[in-house]
CSV table of C-alpha atoms in Angstrom, one decimal:
chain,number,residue,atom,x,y,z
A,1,UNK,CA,0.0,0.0,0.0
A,2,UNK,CA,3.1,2.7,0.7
A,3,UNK,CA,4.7,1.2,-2.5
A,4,UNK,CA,1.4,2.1,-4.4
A,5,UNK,CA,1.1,5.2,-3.1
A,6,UNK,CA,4.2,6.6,-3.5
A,7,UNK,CA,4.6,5.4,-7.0
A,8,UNK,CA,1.3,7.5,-7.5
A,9,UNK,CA,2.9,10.4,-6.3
A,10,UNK,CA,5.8,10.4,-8.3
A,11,UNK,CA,3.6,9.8,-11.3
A,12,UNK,CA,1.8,12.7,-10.4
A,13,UNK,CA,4.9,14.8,-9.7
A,14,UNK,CA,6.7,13.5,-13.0
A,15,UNK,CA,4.4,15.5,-14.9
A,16,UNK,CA,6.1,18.9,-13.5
A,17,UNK,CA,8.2,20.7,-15.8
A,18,UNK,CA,10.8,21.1,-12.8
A,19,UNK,CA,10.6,16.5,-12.8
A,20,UNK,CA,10.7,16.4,-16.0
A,21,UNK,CA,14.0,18.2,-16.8
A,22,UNK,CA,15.4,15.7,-14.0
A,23,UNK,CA,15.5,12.2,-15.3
A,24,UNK,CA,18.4,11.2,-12.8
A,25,UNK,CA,15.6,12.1,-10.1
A,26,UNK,CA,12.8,10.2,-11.6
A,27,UNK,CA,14.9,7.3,-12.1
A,28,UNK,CA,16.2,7.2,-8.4
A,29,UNK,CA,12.8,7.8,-7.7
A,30,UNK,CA,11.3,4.6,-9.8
A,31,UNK,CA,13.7,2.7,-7.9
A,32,UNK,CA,12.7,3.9,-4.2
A,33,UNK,CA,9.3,2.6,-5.5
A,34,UNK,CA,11.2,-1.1,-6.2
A,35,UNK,CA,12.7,-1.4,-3.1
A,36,UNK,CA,10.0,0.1,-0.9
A,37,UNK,CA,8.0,-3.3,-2.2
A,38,UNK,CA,10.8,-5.6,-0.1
A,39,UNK,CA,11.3,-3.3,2.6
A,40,UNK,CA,9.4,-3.7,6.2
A,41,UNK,CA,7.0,-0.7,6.1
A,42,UNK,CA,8.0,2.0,8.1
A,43,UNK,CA,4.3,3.0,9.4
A,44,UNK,CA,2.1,0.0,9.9
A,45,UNK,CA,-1.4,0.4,8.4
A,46,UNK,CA,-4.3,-1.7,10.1
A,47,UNK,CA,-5.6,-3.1,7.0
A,48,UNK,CA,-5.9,-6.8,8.0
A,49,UNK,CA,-5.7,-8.6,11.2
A,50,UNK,CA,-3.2,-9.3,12.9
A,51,UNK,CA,-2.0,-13.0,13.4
A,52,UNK,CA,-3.2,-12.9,17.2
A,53,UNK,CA,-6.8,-11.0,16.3
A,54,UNK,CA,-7.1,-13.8,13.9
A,55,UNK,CA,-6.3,-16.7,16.1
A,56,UNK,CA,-8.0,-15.2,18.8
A,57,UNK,CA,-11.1,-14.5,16.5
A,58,UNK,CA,-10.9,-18.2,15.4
A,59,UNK,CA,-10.8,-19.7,19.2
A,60,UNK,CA,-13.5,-17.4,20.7
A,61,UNK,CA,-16.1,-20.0,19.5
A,62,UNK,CA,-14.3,-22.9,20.7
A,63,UNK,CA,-13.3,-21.2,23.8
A,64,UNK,CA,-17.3,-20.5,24.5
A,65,UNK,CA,-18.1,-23.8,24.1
A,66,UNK,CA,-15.0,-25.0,25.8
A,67,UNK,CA,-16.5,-22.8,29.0
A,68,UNK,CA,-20.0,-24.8,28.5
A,69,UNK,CA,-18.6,-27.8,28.7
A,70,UNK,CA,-16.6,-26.8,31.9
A,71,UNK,CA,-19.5,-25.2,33.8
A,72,UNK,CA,-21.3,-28.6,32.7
A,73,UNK,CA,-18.7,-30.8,34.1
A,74,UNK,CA,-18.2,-28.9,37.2
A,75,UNK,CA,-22.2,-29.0,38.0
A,76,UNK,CA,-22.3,-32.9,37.6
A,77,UNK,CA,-20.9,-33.8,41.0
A,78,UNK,CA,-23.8,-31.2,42.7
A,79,UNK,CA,-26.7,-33.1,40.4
A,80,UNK,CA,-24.9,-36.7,41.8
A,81,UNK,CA,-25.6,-35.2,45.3
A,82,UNK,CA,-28.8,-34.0,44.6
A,83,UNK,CA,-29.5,-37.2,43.3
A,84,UNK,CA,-28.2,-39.7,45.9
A,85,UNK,CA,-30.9,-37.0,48.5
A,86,UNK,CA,-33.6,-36.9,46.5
A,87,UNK,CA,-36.0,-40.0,45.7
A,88,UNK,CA,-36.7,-37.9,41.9
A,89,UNK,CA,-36.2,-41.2,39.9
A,90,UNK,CA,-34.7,-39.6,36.3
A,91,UNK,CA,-35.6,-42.1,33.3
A,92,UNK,CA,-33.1,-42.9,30.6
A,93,UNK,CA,-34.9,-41.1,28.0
A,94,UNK,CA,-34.0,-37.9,29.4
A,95,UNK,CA,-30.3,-38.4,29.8
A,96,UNK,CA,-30.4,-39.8,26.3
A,97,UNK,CA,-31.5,-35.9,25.4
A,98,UNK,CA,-29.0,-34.3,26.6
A,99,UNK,CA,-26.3,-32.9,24.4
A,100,UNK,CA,-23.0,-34.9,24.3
A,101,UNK,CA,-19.8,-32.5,26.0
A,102,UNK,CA,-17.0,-31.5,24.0
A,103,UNK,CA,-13.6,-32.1,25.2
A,104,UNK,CA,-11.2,-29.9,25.9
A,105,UNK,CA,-9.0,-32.0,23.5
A,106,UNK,CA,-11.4,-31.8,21.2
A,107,UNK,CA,-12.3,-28.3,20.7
A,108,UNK,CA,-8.5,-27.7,18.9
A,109,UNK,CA,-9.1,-30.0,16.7
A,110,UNK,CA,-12.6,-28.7,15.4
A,111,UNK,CA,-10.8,-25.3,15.0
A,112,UNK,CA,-8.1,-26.5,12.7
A,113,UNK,CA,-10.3,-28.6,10.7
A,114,UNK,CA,-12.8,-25.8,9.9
A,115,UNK,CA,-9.6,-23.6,9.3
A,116,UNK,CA,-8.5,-23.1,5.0
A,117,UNK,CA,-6.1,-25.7,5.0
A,118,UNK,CA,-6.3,-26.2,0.9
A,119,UNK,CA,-5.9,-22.5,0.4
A,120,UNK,CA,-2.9,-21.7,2.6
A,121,UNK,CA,-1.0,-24.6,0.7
A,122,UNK,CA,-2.4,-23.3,-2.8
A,123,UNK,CA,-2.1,-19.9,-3.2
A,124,UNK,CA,2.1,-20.3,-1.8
A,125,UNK,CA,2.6,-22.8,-4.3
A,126,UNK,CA,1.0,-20.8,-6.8
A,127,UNK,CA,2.9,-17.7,-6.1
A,128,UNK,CA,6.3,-20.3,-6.2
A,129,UNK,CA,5.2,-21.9,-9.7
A,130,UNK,CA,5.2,-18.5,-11.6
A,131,UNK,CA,8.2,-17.4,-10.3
A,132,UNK,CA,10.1,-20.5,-11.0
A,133,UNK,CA,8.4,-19.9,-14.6
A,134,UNK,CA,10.0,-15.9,-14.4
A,135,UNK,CA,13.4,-17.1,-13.0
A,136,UNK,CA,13.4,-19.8,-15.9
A,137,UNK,CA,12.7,-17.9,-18.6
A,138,UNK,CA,15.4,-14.5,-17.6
A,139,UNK,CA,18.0,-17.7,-17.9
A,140,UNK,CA,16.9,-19.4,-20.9
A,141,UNK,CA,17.2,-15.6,-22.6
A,142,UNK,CA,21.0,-15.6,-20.8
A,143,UNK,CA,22.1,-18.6,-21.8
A,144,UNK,CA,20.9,-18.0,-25.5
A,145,UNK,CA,22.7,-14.4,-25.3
A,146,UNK,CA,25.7,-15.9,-24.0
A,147,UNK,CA,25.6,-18.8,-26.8
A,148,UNK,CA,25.2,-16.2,-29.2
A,149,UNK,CA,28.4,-14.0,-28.1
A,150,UNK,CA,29.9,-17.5,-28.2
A,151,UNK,CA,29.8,-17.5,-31.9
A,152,UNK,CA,30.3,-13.6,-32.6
A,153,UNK,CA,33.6,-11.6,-34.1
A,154,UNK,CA,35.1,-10.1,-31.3
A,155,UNK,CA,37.7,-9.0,-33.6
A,156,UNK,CA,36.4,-6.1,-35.6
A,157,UNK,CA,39.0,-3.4,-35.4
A,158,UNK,CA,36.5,-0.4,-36.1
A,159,UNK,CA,34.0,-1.0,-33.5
A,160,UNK,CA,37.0,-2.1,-31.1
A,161,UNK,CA,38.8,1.3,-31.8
A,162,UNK,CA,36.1,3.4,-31.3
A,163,UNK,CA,34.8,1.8,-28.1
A,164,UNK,CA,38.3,2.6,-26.5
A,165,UNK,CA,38.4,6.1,-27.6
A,166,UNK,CA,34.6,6.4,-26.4
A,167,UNK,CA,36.0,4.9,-22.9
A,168,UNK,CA,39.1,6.6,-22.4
A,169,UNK,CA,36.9,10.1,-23.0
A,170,UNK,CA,34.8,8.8,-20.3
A,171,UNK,CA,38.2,8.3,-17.9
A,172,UNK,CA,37.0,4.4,-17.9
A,173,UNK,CA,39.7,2.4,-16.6
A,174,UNK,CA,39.4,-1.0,-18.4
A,175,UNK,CA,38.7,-0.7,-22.4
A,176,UNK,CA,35.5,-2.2,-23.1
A,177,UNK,CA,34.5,-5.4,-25.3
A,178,UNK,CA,32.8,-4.7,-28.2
A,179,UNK,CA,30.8,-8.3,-29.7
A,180,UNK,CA,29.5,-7.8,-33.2
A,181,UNK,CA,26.4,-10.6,-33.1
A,182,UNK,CA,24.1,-11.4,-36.7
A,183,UNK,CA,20.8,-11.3,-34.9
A,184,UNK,CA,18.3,-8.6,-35.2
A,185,UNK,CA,18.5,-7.2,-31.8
A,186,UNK,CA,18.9,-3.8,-30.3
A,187,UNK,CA,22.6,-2.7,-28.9
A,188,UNK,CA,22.7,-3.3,-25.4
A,189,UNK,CA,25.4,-3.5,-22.9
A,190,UNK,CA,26.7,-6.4,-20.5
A,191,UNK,CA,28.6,-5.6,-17.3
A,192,UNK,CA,30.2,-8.3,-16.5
A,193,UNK,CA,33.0,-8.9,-13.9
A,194,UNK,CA,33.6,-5.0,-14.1
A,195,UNK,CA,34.2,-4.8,-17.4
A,196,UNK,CA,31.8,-3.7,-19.8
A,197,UNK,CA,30.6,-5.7,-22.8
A,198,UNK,CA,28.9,-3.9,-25.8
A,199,UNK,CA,26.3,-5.9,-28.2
A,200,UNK,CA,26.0,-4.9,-31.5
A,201,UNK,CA,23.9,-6.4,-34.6
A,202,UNK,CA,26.4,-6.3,-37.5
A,203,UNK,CA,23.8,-5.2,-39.9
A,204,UNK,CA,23.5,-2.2,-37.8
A,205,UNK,CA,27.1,-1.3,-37.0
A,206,UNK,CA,27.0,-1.6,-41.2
A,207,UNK,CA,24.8,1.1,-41.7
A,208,UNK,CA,26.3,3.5,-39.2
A,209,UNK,CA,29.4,5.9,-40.0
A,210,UNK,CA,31.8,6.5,-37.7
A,211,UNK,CA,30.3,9.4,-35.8
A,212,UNK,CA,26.8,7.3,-35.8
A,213,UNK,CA,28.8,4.2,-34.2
A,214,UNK,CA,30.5,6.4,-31.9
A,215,UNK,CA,27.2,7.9,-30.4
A,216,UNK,CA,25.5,4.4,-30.3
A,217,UNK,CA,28.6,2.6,-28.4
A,218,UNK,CA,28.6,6.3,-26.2
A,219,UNK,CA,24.9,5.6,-25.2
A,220,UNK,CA,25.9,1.6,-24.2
A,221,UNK,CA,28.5,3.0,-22.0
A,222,UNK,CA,27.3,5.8,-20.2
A,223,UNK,CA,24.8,2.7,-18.9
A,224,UNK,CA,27.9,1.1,-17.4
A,225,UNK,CA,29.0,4.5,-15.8
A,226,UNK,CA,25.5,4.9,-14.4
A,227,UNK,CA,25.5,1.3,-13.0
A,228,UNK,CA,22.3,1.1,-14.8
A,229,UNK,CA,22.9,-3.5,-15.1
A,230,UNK,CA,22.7,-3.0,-11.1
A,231,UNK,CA,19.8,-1.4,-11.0
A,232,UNK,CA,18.0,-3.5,-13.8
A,233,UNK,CA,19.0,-6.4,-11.6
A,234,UNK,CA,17.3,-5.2,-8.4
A,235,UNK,CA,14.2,-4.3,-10.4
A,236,UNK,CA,14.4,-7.9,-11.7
A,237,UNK,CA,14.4,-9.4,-8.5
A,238,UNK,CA,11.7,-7.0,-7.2
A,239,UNK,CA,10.1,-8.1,-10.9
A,240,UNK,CA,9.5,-11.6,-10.1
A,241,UNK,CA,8.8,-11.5,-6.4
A,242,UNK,CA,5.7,-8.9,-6.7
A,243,UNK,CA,4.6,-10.0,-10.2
A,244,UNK,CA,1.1,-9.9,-9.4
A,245,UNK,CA,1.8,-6.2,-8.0
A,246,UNK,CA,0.9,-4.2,-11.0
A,247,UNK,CA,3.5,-1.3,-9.0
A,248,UNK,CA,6.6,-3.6,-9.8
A,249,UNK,CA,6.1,-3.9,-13.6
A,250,UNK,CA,4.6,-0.1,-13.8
A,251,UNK,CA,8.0,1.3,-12.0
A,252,UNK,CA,10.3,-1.0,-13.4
A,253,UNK,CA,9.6,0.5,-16.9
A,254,UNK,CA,9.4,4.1,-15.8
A,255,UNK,CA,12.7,3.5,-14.2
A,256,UNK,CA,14.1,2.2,-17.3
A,257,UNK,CA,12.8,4.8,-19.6
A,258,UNK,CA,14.6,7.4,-17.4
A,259,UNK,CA,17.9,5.4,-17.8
A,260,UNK,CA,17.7,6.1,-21.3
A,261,UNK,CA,16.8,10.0,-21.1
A,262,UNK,CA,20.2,10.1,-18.6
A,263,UNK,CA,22.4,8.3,-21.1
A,264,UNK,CA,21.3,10.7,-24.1
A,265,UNK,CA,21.8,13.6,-22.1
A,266,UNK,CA,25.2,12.4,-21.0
A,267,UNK,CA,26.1,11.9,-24.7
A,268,UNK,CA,25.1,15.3,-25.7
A,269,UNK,CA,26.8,16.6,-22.7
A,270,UNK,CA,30.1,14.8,-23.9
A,271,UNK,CA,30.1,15.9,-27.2
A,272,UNK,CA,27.2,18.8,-27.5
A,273,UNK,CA,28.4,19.1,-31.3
A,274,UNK,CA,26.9,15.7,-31.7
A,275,UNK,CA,23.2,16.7,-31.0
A,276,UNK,CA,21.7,16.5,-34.6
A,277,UNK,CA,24.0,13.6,-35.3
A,278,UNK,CA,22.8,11.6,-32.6
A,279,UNK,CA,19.2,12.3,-32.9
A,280,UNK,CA,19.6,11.2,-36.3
A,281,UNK,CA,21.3,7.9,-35.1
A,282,UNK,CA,18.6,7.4,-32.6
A,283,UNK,CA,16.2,7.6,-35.2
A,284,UNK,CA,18.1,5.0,-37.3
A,285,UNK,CA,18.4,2.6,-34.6
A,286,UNK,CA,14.7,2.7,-34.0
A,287,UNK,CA,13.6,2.7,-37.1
A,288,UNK,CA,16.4,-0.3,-37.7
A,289,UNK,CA,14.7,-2.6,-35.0
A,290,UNK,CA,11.4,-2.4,-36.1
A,291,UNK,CA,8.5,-4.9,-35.4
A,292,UNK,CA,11.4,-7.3,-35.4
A,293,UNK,CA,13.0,-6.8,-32.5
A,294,UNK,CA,14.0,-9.8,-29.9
A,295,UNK,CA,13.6,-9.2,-26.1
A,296,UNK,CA,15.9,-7.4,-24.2
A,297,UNK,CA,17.6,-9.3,-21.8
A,298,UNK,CA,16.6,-8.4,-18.2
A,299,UNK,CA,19.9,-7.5,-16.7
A,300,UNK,CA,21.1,-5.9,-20.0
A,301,UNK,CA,20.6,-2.3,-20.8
A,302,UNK,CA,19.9,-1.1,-24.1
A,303,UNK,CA,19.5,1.4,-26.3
A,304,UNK,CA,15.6,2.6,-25.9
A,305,UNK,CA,12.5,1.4,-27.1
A,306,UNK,CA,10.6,3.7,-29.6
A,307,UNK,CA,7.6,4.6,-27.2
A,308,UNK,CA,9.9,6.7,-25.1
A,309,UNK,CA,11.0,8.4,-28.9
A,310,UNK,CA,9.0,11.7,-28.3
A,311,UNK,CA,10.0,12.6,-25.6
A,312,UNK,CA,14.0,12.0,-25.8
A,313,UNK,CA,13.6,13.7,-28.9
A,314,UNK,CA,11.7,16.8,-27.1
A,315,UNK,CA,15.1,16.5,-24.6
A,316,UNK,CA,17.6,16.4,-27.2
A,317,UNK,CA,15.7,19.7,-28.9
A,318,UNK,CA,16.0,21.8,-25.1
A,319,UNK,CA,19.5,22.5,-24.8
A,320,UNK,CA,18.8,23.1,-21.2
């Protein structure tokens, strides 16, 4: 509930020309809203019972009848007495009438069975099932990815070259590998053991001059400066724990679409020459992928999807 309504709020505060101008903000923002969803709450809100009410609810019948059965039991030995004193001949029939007394033993028991045994052991395993089926699928895309870089040229000397000028610009200490794939996928970047792996489609790389190239590998790794794979993991984690929390998915993608607005606005920032040039290798890329784009992996981060395309373009125009 304090996930939900902060993620409202920043929604509602994103549309602020002062938010706006911030994507940084929004996207350390997007991810307060991720880890607020596996984070003890800090103000406790009496929505549902708590475990003792609900116990406590539960045994107040059987504790009723538990104190029945007690007065019952205690008031036998007085009826003996009365009995033994009094010449009142009771007939069988009449004890046969009476209702039988519950145990104390028994009154547990009667509890637990009434209790929603099948649901408490459903709804768990349900919750388990789907995110096995999440967990499986995020590796199944790895281990293709990784197959595929497998059987890529890691060799191309243009690409290479540019990516270490790119990183020494950006005071990077260890030059970056550069993987030239055949599949029709977007660029993305892979951090991996603190070195920074760059995804290209060859097709694409292709197409691009050198100034194109150089804004598109620029883009891949200003995510690595950013730590941007780190935070894609954490929202992947947060992703598959709380998928039926609509608040996971809706913040997870706001969070990435700011991740992109801060990587074009570092590349402008590096080389602010480069503005038309890159808006015009934006709109290549995108227009590049297509309808035929494959998933992006979900602790990669790529180049943008073309939804978020107005309004990165309405960032690159502001030269504020």
């Amino acid at each position: 509930t304090l996930a939900t309504g902060l993620a409202i709020a920043i929604a509602v505060a994103a549309c602020l020309p002062a938010l706006q101008r911030r994507p940084a903000l929004r996207h350390w923002l997007w991810l307060l809203v991720l880890v607020k969803l596996i984070t003890p709450p800090l103000i406790p809100l009496p929505i549902l019972p708590s475990a003792d009410a609900a116990s406590s609810t539960e045994l107040a019948p059987a504790a009723e009848e538990l104190s029945i059965s007690q007065a019952v039991a205690l008031s036998a030995p007085i009826d003996a007495a009365r009995a033994d004193s009094d010449p009142v001949d009771f007939s069988p029939t009449e004890h046969a009438a009476d209702p039988p007394v519950a145990s104390p033993a028994q009154a547990p028991a009667a509890v637990a069975g009434s209790s929603g045994v099948d649901w408490l052991l459903f709804l768990p395993t349900a919750l388990l099932l789907i995110t096995v089926l999440l967990l499986t699928r995020s590796i199944s895309q790895m281990i293709r990815l990784i197959r595929l870089l497998a059987r890529c040229d890691n060799h191309d000397r243009r690409a290479s070259g540019i990516a270490a000028r790119e990183a020494a610009k950006m005071q990077l200490r260890r030059e970056p590998t550069v993987a030239l794939v055949s599949a029709h996928m977007t660029p993305l970047l892979l951090g991996r053991r603190g070195r920074p792996a760059i995804v290209l489609p060859t097709a694409l790389v292709e197409q691009l001059d050198d100034e194109q190239l150089a804004c598109v590998i620029r883009h891949e790794l200003a995510h690595f400066v950013r730590r941007d794979h780190c935070a894609n993991a954490i929202a992947f984690v947060v992703a598959t724990l709380f998928w039926w929390h609509p608040v996971a998915w809706w913040a997870r993608r706001e969070m990435r679409l700011a991740q992109e607005a801060c990587c074009d606005a570092m590349v402008v920032e590096s080389a602010p020459q480069s503005r038309r040039c890159y808006a015009e290798t934006l709109l290549h890329v995108i227009d590049f992928l297509g309808a035929q784009r494959s998933p992006l992996p979900d602790l990669a981060a790529g180049f943008g999807e073309a939804r978020s395309l107005k309004r990165r373009f309405e960032m690159l125009a502001n030269e504020r």
